[in-house]
Tab-separated table of C-alpha atoms and ligand atoms in Angstrom:
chain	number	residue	atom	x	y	z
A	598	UNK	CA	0.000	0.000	0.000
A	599	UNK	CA	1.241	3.372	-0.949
A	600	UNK	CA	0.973	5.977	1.584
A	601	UNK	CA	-0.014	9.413	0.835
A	602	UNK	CA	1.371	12.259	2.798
A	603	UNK	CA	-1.915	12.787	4.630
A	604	UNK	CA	-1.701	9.092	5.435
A	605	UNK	CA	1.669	9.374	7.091
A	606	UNK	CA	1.029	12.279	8.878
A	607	UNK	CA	-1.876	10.986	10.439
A	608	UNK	CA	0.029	7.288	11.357
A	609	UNK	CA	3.115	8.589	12.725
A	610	UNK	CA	3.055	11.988	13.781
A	611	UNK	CA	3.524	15.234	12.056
A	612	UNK	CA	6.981	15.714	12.931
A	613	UNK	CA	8.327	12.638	12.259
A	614	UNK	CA	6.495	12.673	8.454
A	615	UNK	CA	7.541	16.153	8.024
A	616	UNK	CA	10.974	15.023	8.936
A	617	UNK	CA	10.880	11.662	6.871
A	618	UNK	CA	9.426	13.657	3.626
A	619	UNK	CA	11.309	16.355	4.038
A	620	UNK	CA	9.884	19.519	4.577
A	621	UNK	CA	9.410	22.769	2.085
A	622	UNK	CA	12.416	21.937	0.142
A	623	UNK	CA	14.871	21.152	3.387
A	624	UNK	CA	16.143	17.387	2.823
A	625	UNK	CA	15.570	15.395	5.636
A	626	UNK	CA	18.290	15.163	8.591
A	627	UNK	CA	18.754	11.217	8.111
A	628	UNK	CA	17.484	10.071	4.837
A	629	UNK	CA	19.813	9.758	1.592
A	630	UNK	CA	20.481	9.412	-1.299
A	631	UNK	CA	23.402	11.479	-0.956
A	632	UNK	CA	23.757	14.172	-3.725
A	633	UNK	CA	27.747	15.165	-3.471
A	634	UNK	CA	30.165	16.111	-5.536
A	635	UNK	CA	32.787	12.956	-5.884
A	636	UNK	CA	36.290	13.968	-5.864
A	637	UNK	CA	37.647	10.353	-5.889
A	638	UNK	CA	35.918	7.068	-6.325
A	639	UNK	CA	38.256	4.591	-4.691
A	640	UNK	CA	38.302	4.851	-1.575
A	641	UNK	CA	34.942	7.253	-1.643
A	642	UNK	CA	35.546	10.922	-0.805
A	643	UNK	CA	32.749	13.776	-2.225
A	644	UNK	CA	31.626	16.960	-0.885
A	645	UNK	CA	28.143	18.978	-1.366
A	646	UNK	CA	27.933	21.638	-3.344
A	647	UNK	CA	29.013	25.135	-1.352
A	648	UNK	CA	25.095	26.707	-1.915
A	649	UNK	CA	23.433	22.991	-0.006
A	650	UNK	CA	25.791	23.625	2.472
A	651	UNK	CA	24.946	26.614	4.438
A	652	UNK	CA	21.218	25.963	3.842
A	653	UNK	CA	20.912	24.888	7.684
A	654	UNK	CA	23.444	25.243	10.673
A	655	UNK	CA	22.732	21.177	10.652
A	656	UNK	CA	24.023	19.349	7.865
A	657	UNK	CA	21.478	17.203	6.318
A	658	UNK	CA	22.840	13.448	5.912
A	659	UNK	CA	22.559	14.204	2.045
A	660	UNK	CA	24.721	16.921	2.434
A	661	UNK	CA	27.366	15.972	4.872
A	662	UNK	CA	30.799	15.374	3.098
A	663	UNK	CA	32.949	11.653	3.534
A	664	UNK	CA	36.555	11.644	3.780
A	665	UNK	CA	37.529	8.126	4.282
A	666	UNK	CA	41.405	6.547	3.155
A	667	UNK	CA	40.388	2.856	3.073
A	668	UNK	CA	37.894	0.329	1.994
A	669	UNK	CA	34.309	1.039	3.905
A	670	UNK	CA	33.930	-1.536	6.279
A	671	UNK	CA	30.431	-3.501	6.415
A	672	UNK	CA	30.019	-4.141	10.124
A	673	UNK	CA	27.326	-6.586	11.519
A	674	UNK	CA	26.282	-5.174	14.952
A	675	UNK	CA	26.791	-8.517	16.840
A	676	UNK	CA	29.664	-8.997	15.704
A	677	UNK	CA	31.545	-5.410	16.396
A	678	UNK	CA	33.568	-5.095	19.384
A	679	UNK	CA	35.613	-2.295	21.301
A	680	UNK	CA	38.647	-2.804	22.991
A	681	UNK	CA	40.040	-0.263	25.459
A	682	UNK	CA	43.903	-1.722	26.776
A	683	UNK	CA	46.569	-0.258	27.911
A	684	UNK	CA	47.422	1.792	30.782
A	685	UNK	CA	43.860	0.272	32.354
A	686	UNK	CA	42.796	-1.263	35.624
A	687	UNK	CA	40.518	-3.401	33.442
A	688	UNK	CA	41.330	-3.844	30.131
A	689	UNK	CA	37.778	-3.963	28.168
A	690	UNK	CA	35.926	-6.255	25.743
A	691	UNK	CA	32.981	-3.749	24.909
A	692	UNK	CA	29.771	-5.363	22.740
A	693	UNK	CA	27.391	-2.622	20.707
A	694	UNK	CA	24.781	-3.692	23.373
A	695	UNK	CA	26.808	-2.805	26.274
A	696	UNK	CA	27.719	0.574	24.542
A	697	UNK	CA	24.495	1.514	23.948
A	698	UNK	CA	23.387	0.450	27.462
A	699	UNK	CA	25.321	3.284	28.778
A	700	UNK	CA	24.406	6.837	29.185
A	701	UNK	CA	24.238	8.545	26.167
A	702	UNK	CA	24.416	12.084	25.323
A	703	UNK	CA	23.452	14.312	22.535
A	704	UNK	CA	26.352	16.955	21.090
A	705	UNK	CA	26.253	19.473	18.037
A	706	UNK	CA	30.034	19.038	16.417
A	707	UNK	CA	31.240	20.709	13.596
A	708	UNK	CA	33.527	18.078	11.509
A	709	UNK	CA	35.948	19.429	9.586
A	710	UNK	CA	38.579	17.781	7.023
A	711	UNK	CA	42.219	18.973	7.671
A	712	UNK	CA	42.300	19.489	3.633
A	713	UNK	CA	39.365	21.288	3.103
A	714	UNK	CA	40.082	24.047	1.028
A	715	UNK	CA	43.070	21.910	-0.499
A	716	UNK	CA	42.489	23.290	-3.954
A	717	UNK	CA	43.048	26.987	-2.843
A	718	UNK	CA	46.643	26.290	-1.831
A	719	UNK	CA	46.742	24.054	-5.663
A	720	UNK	CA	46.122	27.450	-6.986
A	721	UNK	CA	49.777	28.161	-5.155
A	722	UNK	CA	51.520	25.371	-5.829
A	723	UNK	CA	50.186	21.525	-6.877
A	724	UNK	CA	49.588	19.510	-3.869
A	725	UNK	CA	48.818	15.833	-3.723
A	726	UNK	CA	45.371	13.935	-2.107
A	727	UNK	CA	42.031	14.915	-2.544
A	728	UNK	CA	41.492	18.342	-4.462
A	729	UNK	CA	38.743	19.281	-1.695
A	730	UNK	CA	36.801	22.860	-2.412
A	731	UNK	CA	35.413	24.617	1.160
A	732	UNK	CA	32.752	22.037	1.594
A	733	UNK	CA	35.195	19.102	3.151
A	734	UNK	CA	33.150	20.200	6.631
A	735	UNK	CA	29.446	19.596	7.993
A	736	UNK	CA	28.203	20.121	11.088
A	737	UNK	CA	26.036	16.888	13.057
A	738	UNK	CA	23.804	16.330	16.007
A	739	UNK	CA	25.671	13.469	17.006
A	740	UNK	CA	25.131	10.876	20.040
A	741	UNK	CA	26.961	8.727	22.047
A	742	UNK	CA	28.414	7.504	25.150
A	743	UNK	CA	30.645	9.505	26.706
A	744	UNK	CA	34.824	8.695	25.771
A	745	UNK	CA	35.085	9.622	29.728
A	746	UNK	CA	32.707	7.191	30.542
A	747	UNK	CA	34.379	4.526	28.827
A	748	UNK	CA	37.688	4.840	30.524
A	749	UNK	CA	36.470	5.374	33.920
A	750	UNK	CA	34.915	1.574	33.567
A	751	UNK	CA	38.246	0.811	32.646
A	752	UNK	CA	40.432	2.471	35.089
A	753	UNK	CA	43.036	4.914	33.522
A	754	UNK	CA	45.982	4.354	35.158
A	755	UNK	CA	48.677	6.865	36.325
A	756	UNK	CA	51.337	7.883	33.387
A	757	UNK	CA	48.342	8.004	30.955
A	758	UNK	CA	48.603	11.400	28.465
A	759	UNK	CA	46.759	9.819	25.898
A	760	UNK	CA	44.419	8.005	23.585
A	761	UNK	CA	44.951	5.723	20.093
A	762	UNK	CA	41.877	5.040	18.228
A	763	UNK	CA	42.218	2.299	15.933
A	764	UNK	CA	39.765	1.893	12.976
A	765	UNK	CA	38.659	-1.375	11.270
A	766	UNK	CA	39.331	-0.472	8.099
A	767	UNK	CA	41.785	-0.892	5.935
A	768	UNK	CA	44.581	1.640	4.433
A	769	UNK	CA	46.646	0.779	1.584
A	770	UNK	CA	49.639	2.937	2.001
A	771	UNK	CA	53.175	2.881	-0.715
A	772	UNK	CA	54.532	0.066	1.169
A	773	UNK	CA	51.731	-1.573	3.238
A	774	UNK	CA	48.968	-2.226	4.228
A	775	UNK	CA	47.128	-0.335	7.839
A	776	UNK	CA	44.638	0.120	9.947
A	777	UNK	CA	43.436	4.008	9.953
A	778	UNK	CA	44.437	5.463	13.351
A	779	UNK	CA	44.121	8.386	15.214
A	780	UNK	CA	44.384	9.953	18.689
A	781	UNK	CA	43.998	12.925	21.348
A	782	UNK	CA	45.476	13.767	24.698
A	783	UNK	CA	44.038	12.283	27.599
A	784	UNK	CA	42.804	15.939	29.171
A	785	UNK	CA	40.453	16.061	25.256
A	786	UNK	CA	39.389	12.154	26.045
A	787	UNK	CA	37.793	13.574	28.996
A	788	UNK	CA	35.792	16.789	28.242
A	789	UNK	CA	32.223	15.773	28.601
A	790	UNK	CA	31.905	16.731	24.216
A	791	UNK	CA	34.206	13.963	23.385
A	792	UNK	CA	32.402	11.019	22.449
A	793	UNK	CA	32.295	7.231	20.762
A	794	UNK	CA	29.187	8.177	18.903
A	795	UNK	CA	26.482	5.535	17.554
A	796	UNK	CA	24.467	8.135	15.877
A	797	UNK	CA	24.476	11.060	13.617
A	798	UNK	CA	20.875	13.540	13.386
A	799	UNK	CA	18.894	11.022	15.036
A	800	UNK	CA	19.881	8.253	13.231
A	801	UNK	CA	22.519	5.369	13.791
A	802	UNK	CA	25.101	6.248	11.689
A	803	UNK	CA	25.723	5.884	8.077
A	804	UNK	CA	28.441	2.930	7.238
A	805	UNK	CA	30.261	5.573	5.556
A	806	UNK	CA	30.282	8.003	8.223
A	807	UNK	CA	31.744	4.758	10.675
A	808	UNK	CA	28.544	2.900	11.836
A	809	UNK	CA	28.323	1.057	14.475
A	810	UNK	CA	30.817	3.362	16.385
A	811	UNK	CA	33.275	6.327	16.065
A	812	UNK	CA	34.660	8.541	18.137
A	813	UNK	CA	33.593	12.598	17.623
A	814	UNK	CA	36.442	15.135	18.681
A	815	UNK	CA	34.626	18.640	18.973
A	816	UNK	CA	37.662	21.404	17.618
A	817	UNK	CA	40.046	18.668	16.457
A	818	UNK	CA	40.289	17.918	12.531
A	819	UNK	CA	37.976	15.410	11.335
A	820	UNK	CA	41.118	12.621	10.950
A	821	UNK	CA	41.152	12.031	15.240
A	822	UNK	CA	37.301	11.495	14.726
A	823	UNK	CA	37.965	7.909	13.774
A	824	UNK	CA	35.345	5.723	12.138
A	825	UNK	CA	34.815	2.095	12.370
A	826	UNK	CA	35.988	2.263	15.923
A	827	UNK	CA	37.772	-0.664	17.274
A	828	UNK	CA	40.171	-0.250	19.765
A	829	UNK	CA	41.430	2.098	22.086
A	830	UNK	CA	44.588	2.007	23.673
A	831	UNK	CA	45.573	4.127	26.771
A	832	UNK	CA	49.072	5.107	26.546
A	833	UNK	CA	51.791	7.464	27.524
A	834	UNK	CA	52.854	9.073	24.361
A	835	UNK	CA	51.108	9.827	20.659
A	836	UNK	CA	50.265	7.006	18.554
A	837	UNK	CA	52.576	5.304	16.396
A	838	UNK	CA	49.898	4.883	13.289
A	839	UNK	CA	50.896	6.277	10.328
A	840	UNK	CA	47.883	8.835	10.334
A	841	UNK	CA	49.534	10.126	13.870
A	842	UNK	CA	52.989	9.643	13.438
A	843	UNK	CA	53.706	10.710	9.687
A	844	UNK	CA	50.558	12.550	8.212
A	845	UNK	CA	48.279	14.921	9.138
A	846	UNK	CA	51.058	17.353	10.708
A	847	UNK	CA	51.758	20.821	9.561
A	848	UNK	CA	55.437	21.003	7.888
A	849	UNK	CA	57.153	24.323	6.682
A	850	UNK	CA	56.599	25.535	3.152
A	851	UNK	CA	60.065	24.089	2.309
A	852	UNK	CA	59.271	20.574	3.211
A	853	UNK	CA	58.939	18.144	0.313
A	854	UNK	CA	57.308	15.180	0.575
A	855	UNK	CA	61.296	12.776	0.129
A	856	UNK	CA	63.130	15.326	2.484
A	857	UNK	CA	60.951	16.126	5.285
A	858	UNK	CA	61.331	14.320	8.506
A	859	UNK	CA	57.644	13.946	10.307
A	860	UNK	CA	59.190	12.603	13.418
A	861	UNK	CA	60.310	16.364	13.816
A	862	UNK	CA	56.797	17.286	13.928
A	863	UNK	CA	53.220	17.513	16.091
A	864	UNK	CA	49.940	15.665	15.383
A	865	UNK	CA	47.703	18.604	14.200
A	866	UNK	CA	45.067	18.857	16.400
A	867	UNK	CA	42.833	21.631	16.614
A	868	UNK	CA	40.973	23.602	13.905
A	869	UNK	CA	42.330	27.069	12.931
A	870	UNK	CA	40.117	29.935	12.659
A	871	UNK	CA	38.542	30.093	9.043
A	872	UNK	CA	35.639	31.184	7.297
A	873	UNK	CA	33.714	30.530	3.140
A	874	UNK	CA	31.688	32.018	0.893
A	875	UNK	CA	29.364	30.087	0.077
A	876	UNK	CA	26.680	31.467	-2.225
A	877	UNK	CA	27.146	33.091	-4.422
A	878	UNK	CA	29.580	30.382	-5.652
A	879	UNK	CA	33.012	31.046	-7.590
A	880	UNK	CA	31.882	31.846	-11.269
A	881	UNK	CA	28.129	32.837	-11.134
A	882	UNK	CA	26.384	35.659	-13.022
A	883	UNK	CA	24.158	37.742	-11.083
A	884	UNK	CA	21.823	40.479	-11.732
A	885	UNK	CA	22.937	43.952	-10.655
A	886	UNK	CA	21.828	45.265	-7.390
A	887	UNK	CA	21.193	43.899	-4.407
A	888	UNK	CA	22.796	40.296	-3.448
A	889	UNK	CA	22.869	38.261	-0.655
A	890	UNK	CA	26.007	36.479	0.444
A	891	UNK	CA	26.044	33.725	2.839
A	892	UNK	CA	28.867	31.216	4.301
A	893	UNK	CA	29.874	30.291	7.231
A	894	UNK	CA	32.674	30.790	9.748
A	895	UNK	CA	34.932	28.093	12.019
A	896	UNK	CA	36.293	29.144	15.323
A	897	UNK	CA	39.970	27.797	16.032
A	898	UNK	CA	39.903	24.469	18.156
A	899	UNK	CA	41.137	26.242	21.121
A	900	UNK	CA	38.806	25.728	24.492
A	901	UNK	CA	35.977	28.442	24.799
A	902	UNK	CA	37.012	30.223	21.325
A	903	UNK	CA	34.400	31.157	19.713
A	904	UNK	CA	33.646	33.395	16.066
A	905	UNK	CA	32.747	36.671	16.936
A	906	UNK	CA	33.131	38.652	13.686
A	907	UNK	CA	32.442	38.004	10.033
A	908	UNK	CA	33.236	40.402	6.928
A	909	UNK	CA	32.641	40.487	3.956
A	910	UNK	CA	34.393	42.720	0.812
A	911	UNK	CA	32.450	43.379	-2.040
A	912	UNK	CA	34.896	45.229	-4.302
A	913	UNK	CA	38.139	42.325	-3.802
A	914	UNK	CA	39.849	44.008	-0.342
A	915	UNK	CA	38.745	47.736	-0.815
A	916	UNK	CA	35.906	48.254	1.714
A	917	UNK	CA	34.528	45.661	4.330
A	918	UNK	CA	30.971	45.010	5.624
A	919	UNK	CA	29.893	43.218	8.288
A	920	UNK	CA	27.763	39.940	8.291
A	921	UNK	CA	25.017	39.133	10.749
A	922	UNK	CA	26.020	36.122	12.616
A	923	UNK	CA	23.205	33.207	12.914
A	924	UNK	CA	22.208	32.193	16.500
A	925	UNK	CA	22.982	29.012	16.373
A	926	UNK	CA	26.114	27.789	18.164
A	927	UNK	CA	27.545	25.601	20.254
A	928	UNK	CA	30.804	24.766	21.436
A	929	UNK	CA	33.557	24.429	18.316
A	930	UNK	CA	30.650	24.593	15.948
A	931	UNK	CA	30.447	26.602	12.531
A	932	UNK	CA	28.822	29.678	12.626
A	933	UNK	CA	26.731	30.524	9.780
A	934	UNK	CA	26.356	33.961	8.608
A	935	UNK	CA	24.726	36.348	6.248
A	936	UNK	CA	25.223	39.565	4.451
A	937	UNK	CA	23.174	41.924	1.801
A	938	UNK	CA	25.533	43.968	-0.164
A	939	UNK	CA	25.158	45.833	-3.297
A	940	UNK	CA	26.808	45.271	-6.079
A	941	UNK	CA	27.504	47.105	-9.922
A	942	UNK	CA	27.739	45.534	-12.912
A	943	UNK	CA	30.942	44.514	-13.249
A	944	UNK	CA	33.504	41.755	-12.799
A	945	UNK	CA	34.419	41.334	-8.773
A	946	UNK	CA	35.865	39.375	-6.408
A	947	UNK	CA	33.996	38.655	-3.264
A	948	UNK	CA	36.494	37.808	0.053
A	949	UNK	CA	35.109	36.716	3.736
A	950	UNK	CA	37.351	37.368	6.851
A	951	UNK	CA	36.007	36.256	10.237
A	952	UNK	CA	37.904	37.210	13.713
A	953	UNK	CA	37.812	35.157	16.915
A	954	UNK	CA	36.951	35.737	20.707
A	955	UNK	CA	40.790	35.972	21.213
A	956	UNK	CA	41.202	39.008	18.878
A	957	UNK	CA	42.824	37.423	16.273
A	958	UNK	CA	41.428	38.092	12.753
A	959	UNK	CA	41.731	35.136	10.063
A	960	UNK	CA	44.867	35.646	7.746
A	961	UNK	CA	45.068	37.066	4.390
A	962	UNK	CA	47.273	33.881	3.048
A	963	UNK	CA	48.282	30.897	5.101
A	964	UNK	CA	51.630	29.237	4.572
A	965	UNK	CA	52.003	26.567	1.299
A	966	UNK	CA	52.471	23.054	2.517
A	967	UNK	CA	53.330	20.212	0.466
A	968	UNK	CA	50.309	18.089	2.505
A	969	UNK	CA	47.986	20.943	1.576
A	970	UNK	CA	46.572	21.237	5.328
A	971	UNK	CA	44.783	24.008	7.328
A	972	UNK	CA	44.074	26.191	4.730
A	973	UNK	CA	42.905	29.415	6.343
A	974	UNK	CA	43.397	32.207	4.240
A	975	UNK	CA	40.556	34.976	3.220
A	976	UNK	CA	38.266	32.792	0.901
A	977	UNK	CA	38.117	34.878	-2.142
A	978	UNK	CA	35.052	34.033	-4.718
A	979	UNK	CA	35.475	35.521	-8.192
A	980	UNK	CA	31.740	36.643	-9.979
A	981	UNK	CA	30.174	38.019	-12.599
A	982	UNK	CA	27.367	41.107	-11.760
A	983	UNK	CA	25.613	41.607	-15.023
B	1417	MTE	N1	38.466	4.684	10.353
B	1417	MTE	C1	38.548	5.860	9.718
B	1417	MTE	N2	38.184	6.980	10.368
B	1417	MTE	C2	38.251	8.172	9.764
B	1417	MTE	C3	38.759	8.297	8.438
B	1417	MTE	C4	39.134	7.099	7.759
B	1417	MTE	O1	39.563	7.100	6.598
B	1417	MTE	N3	39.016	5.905	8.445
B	1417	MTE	N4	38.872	9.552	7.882
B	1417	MTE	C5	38.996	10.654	8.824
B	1417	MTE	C6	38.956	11.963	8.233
B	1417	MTE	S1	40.395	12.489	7.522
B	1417	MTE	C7	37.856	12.777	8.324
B	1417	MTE	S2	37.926	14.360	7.740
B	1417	MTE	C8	36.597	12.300	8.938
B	1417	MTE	C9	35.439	12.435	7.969
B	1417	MTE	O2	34.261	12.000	8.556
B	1417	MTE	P1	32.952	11.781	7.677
B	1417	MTE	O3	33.324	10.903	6.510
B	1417	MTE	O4	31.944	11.197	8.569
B	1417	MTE	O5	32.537	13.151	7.177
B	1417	MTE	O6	36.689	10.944	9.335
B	1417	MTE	C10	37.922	10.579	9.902
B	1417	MTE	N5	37.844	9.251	10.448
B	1418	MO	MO1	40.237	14.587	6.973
């Protein structure tokens, strides 16, 4: 039997058929397909369009970008398990039922890919990995047990300064085969937003956004939210996985890919302070006059930053106006943010800035590296006005 709208609305509940259905245009929180733009097919990594993704402070699951390095694991729930060893009273065993026995608890988390923006510092200089534009971020209502929780059933023990997370699938890299991996410091384990998360927008997650089980690292790039979750270890010094050890750090502009030495260098951690345009969107014609410009803004990972300013040029640097922050926020979250400005015909370059409870302002250029990571400068969107 087919349902009809009316049908549904009257069987389930307005809110959860207006949800389902998808309301006026919104796409629903939970339900796909997904409708991204692929920027590599094996493994699967694609990012929405830059106009879907400011449409709502919560990224639809159609919407909401994958970055994964490995094959997509297809995990039966009775069959997953989580281990948590290593500098433990009680090393643990942990079944999905046992997980989701546990207090959970809900947390808005803005995940961001350490290469978005990759293509901007291309423009620079070629870089390698996935050309990502500025949508390589999305921000979830995602739900979980607490990582805290977790380790105080197992007992950290003294000496502890921090966490491995070990994912199930599997990373081909030039010489070998791994196991995706990332980590935090022990004193980011235990604020009450770090969790192992079993769903995303009210839904369990998505088996390309980890299901049964990964962990969600408010303010830390996306890699140390690791998907597939499947073991923890408690230790007292930075993982050894490749995605620790040797990527996902921030080398000088000089570095090249056969001279640099990672050991030399820290796990990237926390976001930096950016902010995109993201309608209009690089190339567009638009009528003369009056034009609204939308995008939104990233506070830097650091505890209790937040964005407090957003501006927008209309003539490539010249003059500045300021946006109208949305209300929406939480902790490490995106802002999103809005602006009418007036434009003549003409060829222009739009540019957003945004500046941070600490007073700093978002810089014009950020430094070239050969991995192509944290690109922060002023996002600069060339138009037509006609
Ligand atoms: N196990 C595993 N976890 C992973 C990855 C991966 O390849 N394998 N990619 C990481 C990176 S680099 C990012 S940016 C986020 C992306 O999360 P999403 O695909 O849910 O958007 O997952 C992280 N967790
Ligand atoms: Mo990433």
């Amino acid at each position: 039997m087919r349902m009809t709208r009316r049908d549904l609305l009257k069987a389930a509940g307005a809110t959860w058929a207006l949800k389902a259905l998808g309301c006026a245009g919104t796409p629903s929180l939970t339900a796909g397909p997904k409708e991204l733009i692929q920027r590599q097919d094996k493994p699967y990594n694609a990012e929405p369009r830059l106009d879907h993704l400011t449409a709502s402070w919560i990224t639809p699951y159609r919407h909401f970008y994958v970055r994964s390095h490995g094959n997509e694991p297809e995990i039966a729930p009775d069959a997953w398990e989580l281990l948590v060893e290593g500098l433990v009273e009680r090393p643990l065993r942990i079944k999905l039922e046992d997980l989701e026995g546990m207090a959970k608890t809900t947390v808005t988390a803005t995940m961001q890919c350490a290469g978005n923006r990759r293509n901007e510092q291309s423009l620079v200089k070629p870089v390698g990995g996935v050309q990502w534009d500025a949508g390589a971020i999305g921000t979830a209502e995602y739900r979980g047990v607490r990582l805290a929780d977790v380790l105080e059933r197992a007992g950290v023990k003294t000496g502890a300064k921090h966490l491995w997370f070990e994912g199930k699938d599997s990373v081909t890299l030039k010489d070998r085969q791994t196991l995706f991996g990332g980590g935090v410091p022990i004193a980011k384990a235990m604020q009450p937003g770090t969790l192992v998360a079993l769903e995303m927008n009210g839904a369990p997650l998505a088996r390309e956004h980890g299901y049964p089980a990964r962990t969600v690292v408010p303010g830390y790039i996306g890699a140390r939210s690791v998907k597939w979750l499947g073991r923890i270890m408690v230790a007292d010094r930075p993982s050894e996985n490749n995605f620790v050890a040797r990527d996902y750090k921030l080398f000088p502009p000089e570095a090249t890919a056969e001279t640099v030495k990672p050991e030399n260098y820290d796990p990237i951690y926390e976001f930096v302070l950016a902010s995109a345009i993201c309608t209009p969107m690089a190339g567009q014609t638009l009528r003369a006059g009056k034009v609204r410009v939308s995008g939104y803004a990233v506070p830097p990972g650091s505890d209790g930053t937040t964005v407090t300013g957003v501006q927008v040029s209309p003539d490539g640097g010249g003059t500045w106006v300021t946006a109208a922050l949305a209300s929406n926020d939480a902790p490490y979250a995106w802002k999103l943010w809005n602006v009418d400005l007036e434009l003549p015909a003409g060829p222009r370059t739009l540019i957003v800035r945004a500046t941070d409870s600490l007073g700093k302002l978002q810089p014009e250029k950020a430094p070239w590296n050969f991995k192509g990571y944290l690109y922060n400068g002023w996002h600069r969107v060339p138009i037509t006005v006609a």
